[in-house]
């Protein structure tokens, strides 16, 4: 079993920054893709950003230029640096991990991000 624990959420004003962390219970060398998703009330969960074991990054258009996904292998941790936050970024953010040898994806419990003006 793989456990993912998110942290770093909170309340921030428009234009502010937050850094989310996702700590994995296994070496992230063994994980092909890690990503961040978010879900706002009444809306579907959407993909925000992904990073592969090779370091390739992808972002949803709405966060390009503002968010950065990164990893620190020694700490088995993936980060999401969020800058220039907007009210529409308000959501519960979930960490996701996927490996081809696994029979399922793994998810964290989520961390709340609230952006207010």
Coordinates of N, CA and C in Angstrom, one line a residue:
X1 N 0.8 -1.2 0.0 CA 0.0 0.0 0.0 C 0.9 1.2 0.0
X2 N 0.4 2.3 -0.7 CA 1.0 3.6 -0.7 C 0.2 4.6 0.0
X3 N 0.8 5.4 0.8 CA 0.1 6.5 1.5 C 0.7 7.8 1.0
X4 N -0.2 8.7 0.8 CA 0.2 10.1 0.3 C -0.4 11.0 1.3
X5 N 0.4 12.0 1.8 CA -0.1 12.9 2.8 C 0.2 14.3 2.3
X6 N -0.9 15.1 2.1 CA -0.7 16.5 1.6 C -0.7 17.4 2.8
X7 N 0.0 18.5 2.6 CA 0.0 19.6 3.6 C 0.3 20.9 2.9
X8 N 0.1 22.0 3.6 CA 0.4 23.3 3.1 C -0.7 24.2 2.6
X9 N -1.9 23.6 2.7 CA -3.1 24.4 2.3 C -3.4 25.4 3.4
X10 N -4.3 26.3 3.0 CA -4.7 27.3 4.0 C -5.5 28.4 3.3
X11 N -5.6 29.5 4.0 CA -6.3 30.7 3.5 C -5.3 31.8 3.1
X12 N -5.5 32.3 1.9 CA -4.6 33.3 1.3 C -5.3 34.3 0.6
X13 N -4.8 35.5 0.5 CA -5.5 36.6 -0.3 C -5.1 36.5 -1.7
X14 N -6.0 37.1 -2.5 CA -5.7 37.2 -4.0 C -4.3 37.7 -4.2
X15 N -3.6 37.0 -5.1 CA -2.2 37.4 -5.5 C -1.2 36.8 -4.6
X16 N -1.6 36.1 -3.6 CA -0.6 35.5 -2.7 C -0.1 34.2 -3.2
X17 N 0.7 33.5 -2.3 CA 1.3 32.3 -2.7 C 1.1 31.2 -1.6
X18 N 1.1 30.0 -2.0 CA 1.1 28.8 -1.2 C 2.0 27.7 -1.8
X19 N 2.6 26.9 -0.9 CA 3.3 25.8 -1.4 C 2.7 24.5 -0.8
X20 N 2.2 23.6 -1.6 CA 1.6 22.4 -1.2 C 2.7 21.3 -1.2
X21 N 2.6 20.4 -0.3 CA 3.6 19.3 -0.3 C 2.8 17.9 -0.3
X22 N 3.3 16.9 -0.9 CA 2.8 15.6 -0.9 C 3.9 14.6 -0.6
X23 N 3.8 14.1 0.6 CA 4.8 13.1 1.0 C 4.3 11.7 0.8
X24 N 5.1 10.9 0.1 CA 4.8 9.5 -0.2 C 5.5 8.5 0.8
X25 N 4.8 7.4 1.0 CA 5.4 6.4 1.9 C 6.4 5.5 1.3
X26 N 6.5 5.6 0.0 CA 7.5 4.8 -0.8 C 8.4 5.8 -1.6
X27 N 9.5 5.3 -2.0 CA 10.4 6.1 -2.9 C 9.7 6.5 -4.1
X28 N 9.8 7.8 -4.4 CA 9.1 8.3 -5.6 C 9.9 7.9 -6.9
X29 N 11.1 7.3 -6.7 CA 11.7 6.7 -7.9 C 10.8 5.6 -8.5
X30 N 10.0 5.0 -7.7 CA 9.2 3.9 -8.1 C 7.8 4.3 -8.7
X31 N 7.6 5.6 -8.7 CA 6.3 6.2 -9.2 C 6.5 6.8 -10.5
X32 N 5.8 6.4 -11.5 CA 6.0 6.9 -12.9 C 5.5 8.3 -13.0
X33 N 4.3 8.6 -12.5 CA 3.7 9.9 -12.6 C 3.1 10.3 -11.2
X34 N 3.4 11.5 -10.8 CA 2.7 12.1 -9.7 C 2.0 13.4 -10.1
X35 N 0.9 13.7 -9.5 CA 0.2 14.9 -9.9 C -0.7 15.5 -8.8
X36 N -1.1 16.6 -9.2 CA -2.1 17.4 -8.3 C -3.4 17.6 -9.0
X37 N -4.5 17.3 -8.4 CA -5.8 17.5 -8.8 C -6.5 18.4 -7.9
X38 N -7.6 19.0 -8.3 CA -8.4 19.9 -7.4 C -9.8 19.7 -7.7
X39 N -10.6 20.0 -6.7 CA -12.1 19.9 -6.8 C -12.7 21.0 -6.0
X40 N -13.5 21.8 -6.7 CA -14.2 22.9 -6.1 C -15.6 22.4 -5.8
X41 N -16.4 22.9 -4.9 CA -17.7 22.5 -4.6 C -18.6 22.5 -5.8
X42 N -19.3 21.4 -6.0 CA -20.2 21.4 -7.2 C -19.6 21.1 -8.5
X43 N -18.3 21.0 -8.5 CA -17.6 20.8 -9.8 C -16.8 19.5 -9.8
X44 N -16.5 19.0 -11.0 CA -15.7 17.8 -11.2 C -14.3 18.0 -10.8
X45 N -13.6 16.9 -10.3 CA -12.2 17.0 -10.1 C -11.4 17.2 -11.4
X46 N -10.5 18.1 -11.3 CA -9.7 18.4 -12.5 C -8.2 18.2 -12.3
X47 N -7.5 17.8 -13.3 CA -6.1 17.7 -13.2 C -5.5 19.1 -13.3
X48 N -4.5 19.4 -12.4 CA -3.9 20.7 -12.3 C -2.5 20.6 -12.9
X49 N -1.7 19.6 -12.4 CA -0.3 19.5 -12.9 C 0.2 18.0 -12.7
X50 N 1.1 17.6 -13.5 CA 1.7 16.3 -13.3 C 3.2 16.4 -13.5
X51 N 4.0 15.5 -12.9 CA 5.4 15.4 -13.2 C 5.7 13.9 -13.2
X52 N 6.5 13.5 -14.2 CA 6.9 12.1 -14.4 C 8.2 11.9 -13.7
X53 N 8.6 10.6 -13.7 CA 9.8 10.2 -13.0 C 11.0 10.8 -13.8
X54 N 10.8 11.1 -15.1 CA 11.9 11.7 -15.9 C 11.9 13.2 -15.8
X55 N 11.0 13.8 -15.0 CA 11.0 15.3 -14.8 C 10.1 16.1 -15.8
X56 N 9.4 15.4 -16.7 CA 8.5 16.1 -17.6 C 7.3 16.7 -16.8
X57 N 6.9 17.9 -17.1 CA 5.8 18.6 -16.4 C 4.7 19.0 -17.4
X58 N 3.5 18.9 -16.9 CA 2.3 19.3 -17.6 C 1.4 20.1 -16.7
X59 N 0.7 21.1 -17.2 CA -0.2 21.9 -16.5 C -1.5 22.1 -17.2
X60 N -2.6 22.3 -16.5 CA -3.8 22.8 -17.0 C -3.6 24.2 -17.4
X61 N -4.2 24.7 -18.5 CA -4.0 26.0 -19.1 C -4.2 27.1 -18.0
X62 N -5.2 27.0 -17.2 CA -5.5 28.0 -16.3 C -4.4 28.3 -15.2
X63 N -3.5 27.4 -15.0 CA -2.4 27.7 -14.0 C -1.1 27.8 -14.6
X64 N -0.9 27.7 -15.9 CA 0.4 27.9 -16.6 C 0.9 29.3 -16.3
X65 N 2.2 29.3 -15.9 CA 2.9 30.5 -15.6 C 2.7 31.0 -14.2
X66 N 1.8 30.3 -13.4 CA 1.6 30.7 -12.0 C 1.9 29.5 -11.1
X67 N 1.7 28.3 -11.5 CA 2.0 27.1 -10.6 C 3.2 26.4 -11.2
X68 N 4.0 25.8 -10.2 CA 5.1 25.0 -10.6 C 5.1 23.7 -9.8
X69 N 5.1 22.5 -10.5 CA 5.2 21.2 -9.8 C 6.7 20.8 -9.8
X70 N 7.1 20.3 -8.7 CA 8.5 19.8 -8.6 C 8.6 18.6 -7.6
X71 N 9.7 18.0 -7.6 CA 9.9 16.9 -6.7 C 11.2 17.0 -6.0
X72 N 11.3 16.4 -4.8 CA 12.5 16.2 -4.1 C 12.6 14.7 -3.7
X73 N 13.4 14.0 -4.5 CA 13.4 12.6 -4.4 C 13.9 12.1 -3.0
X74 N 14.9 12.8 -2.4 CA 15.5 12.4 -1.1 C 14.4 12.4 0.0
X75 N 13.4 13.3 -0.2 CA 12.4 13.4 0.8 C 11.1 12.7 0.4
X76 N 11.1 12.0 -0.7 CA 9.9 11.3 -1.3 C 8.7 12.3 -1.3
X77 N 9.0 13.5 -1.8 CA 8.0 14.5 -1.7 C 7.8 15.2 -3.1
X78 N 6.6 15.5 -3.4 CA 6.3 16.4 -4.6 C 5.6 17.6 -4.1
X79 N 6.0 18.7 -4.7 CA 5.5 20.0 -4.3 C 4.6 20.7 -5.4
X80 N 3.8 21.6 -5.0 CA 3.1 22.4 -5.9 C 3.2 23.9 -5.4
X81 N 4.0 24.6 -6.1 CA 4.2 26.0 -5.7 C 3.1 26.8 -6.5
X82 N 2.3 27.5 -5.8 CA 1.2 28.3 -6.4 C 1.4 29.8 -6.1
X83 N 1.6 30.5 -7.2 CA 1.8 32.0 -7.1 C 0.6 32.7 -7.8
X84 N 0.5 34.0 -7.5 CA -0.5 34.8 -8.1 C -1.9 34.2 -8.0
X85 N -2.2 33.7 -6.8 CA -3.5 33.0 -6.6 C -4.7 33.8 -6.9
X86 N -5.7 33.1 -7.4 CA -7.0 33.8 -7.8 C -8.1 33.1 -7.1
X87 N -9.2 33.7 -6.9 CA -10.4 33.1 -6.2 C -10.8 31.8 -6.9
X88 N -10.7 31.7 -8.2 CA -11.1 30.4 -8.9 C -10.1 29.3 -8.6
X89 N -9.0 29.5 -7.9 CA -8.1 28.5 -7.5 C -8.6 27.8 -6.2
X90 N -9.6 28.4 -5.6 CA -10.2 27.8 -4.3 C -10.7 26.4 -4.6
X91 N -10.2 25.4 -3.9 CA -10.6 24.0 -4.0 C -9.9 23.2 -3.0
X92 N -10.3 21.9 -2.9 CA -9.5 20.9 -2.2 C -8.5 20.3 -3.2
X93 N -7.3 20.3 -2.8 CA -6.2 19.8 -3.7 C -5.8 18.4 -3.3
X94 N -5.7 17.5 -4.2 CA -5.4 16.1 -4.0 C -4.1 15.7 -4.7
X95 N -3.3 15.0 -4.0 CA -2.1 14.4 -4.6 C -2.5 13.0 -5.1
X96 N -1.9 12.7 -6.3 CA -2.1 11.4 -7.0 C -0.8 10.8 -7.4
X97 N -0.7 9.5 -7.3 CA 0.4 8.7 -7.7 C 0.0 7.6 -8.6
X98 N 0.8 7.3 -9.6 CA 0.5 6.2 -10.6 C 1.8 5.6 -11.0
X99 N 1.8 4.2 -11.0 CA 2.9 3.4 -11.6 C 2.3 2.3 -12.4
X100 N 3.0 2.0 -13.5 CA 2.5 1.0 -14.4 C 2.3 -0.4 -13.8
X101 N 3.1 -0.7 -12.8 CA 3.0 -2.0 -12.2 C 1.9 -2.1 -11.1
X102 N 1.3 -1.0 -10.8 CA 0.3 -1.0 -9.8 C -1.1 -1.3 -10.5
X103 N -2.0 -1.8 -9.7 CA -3.3 -2.1 -10.2 C -4.3 -1.0 -9.9
X104 N -3.8 0.1 -9.4 CA -4.7 1.2 -9.0 C -3.8 2.5 -8.8
X105 N -4.5 3.6 -8.9 CA -3.9 4.9 -8.4 C -4.0 5.0 -6.9
X106 N -3.2 5.9 -6.4 CA -3.3 6.2 -5.0 C -3.5 7.7 -4.8
X107 N -4.3 8.0 -3.8 CA -4.7 9.4 -3.6 C -4.5 9.8 -2.1
X108 N -4.2 11.1 -1.9 CA -4.1 11.6 -0.6 C -5.5 12.1 -0.2
X109 N -5.6 12.5 1.1 CA -6.9 12.9 1.6 C -7.3 14.3 1.2
X110 N -6.4 15.1 0.7 CA -6.7 16.4 0.2 C -6.4 17.5 1.2
X111 N -6.1 18.7 0.7 CA -5.8 19.8 1.6 C -6.6 21.0 1.0
X112 N -7.2 21.8 1.8 CA -8.1 22.9 1.4 C -7.2 24.1 1.1
X113 N -7.5 24.7 -0.1 CA -6.9 26.0 -0.5 C -8.0 27.0 -0.7
X114 N -8.0 28.1 0.0 CA -9.0 29.1 -0.1 C -8.4 30.4 -0.4
X115 N -8.8 31.1 -1.5 CA -8.3 32.3 -1.9 C -9.4 33.4 -1.8
X116 N -9.1 34.4 -1.0 CA -10.1 35.4 -0.8 C -9.6 36.8 -1.1
X117 N -10.5 37.7 -1.4 CA -10.2 39.1 -1.8 C -10.4 40.0 -0.6

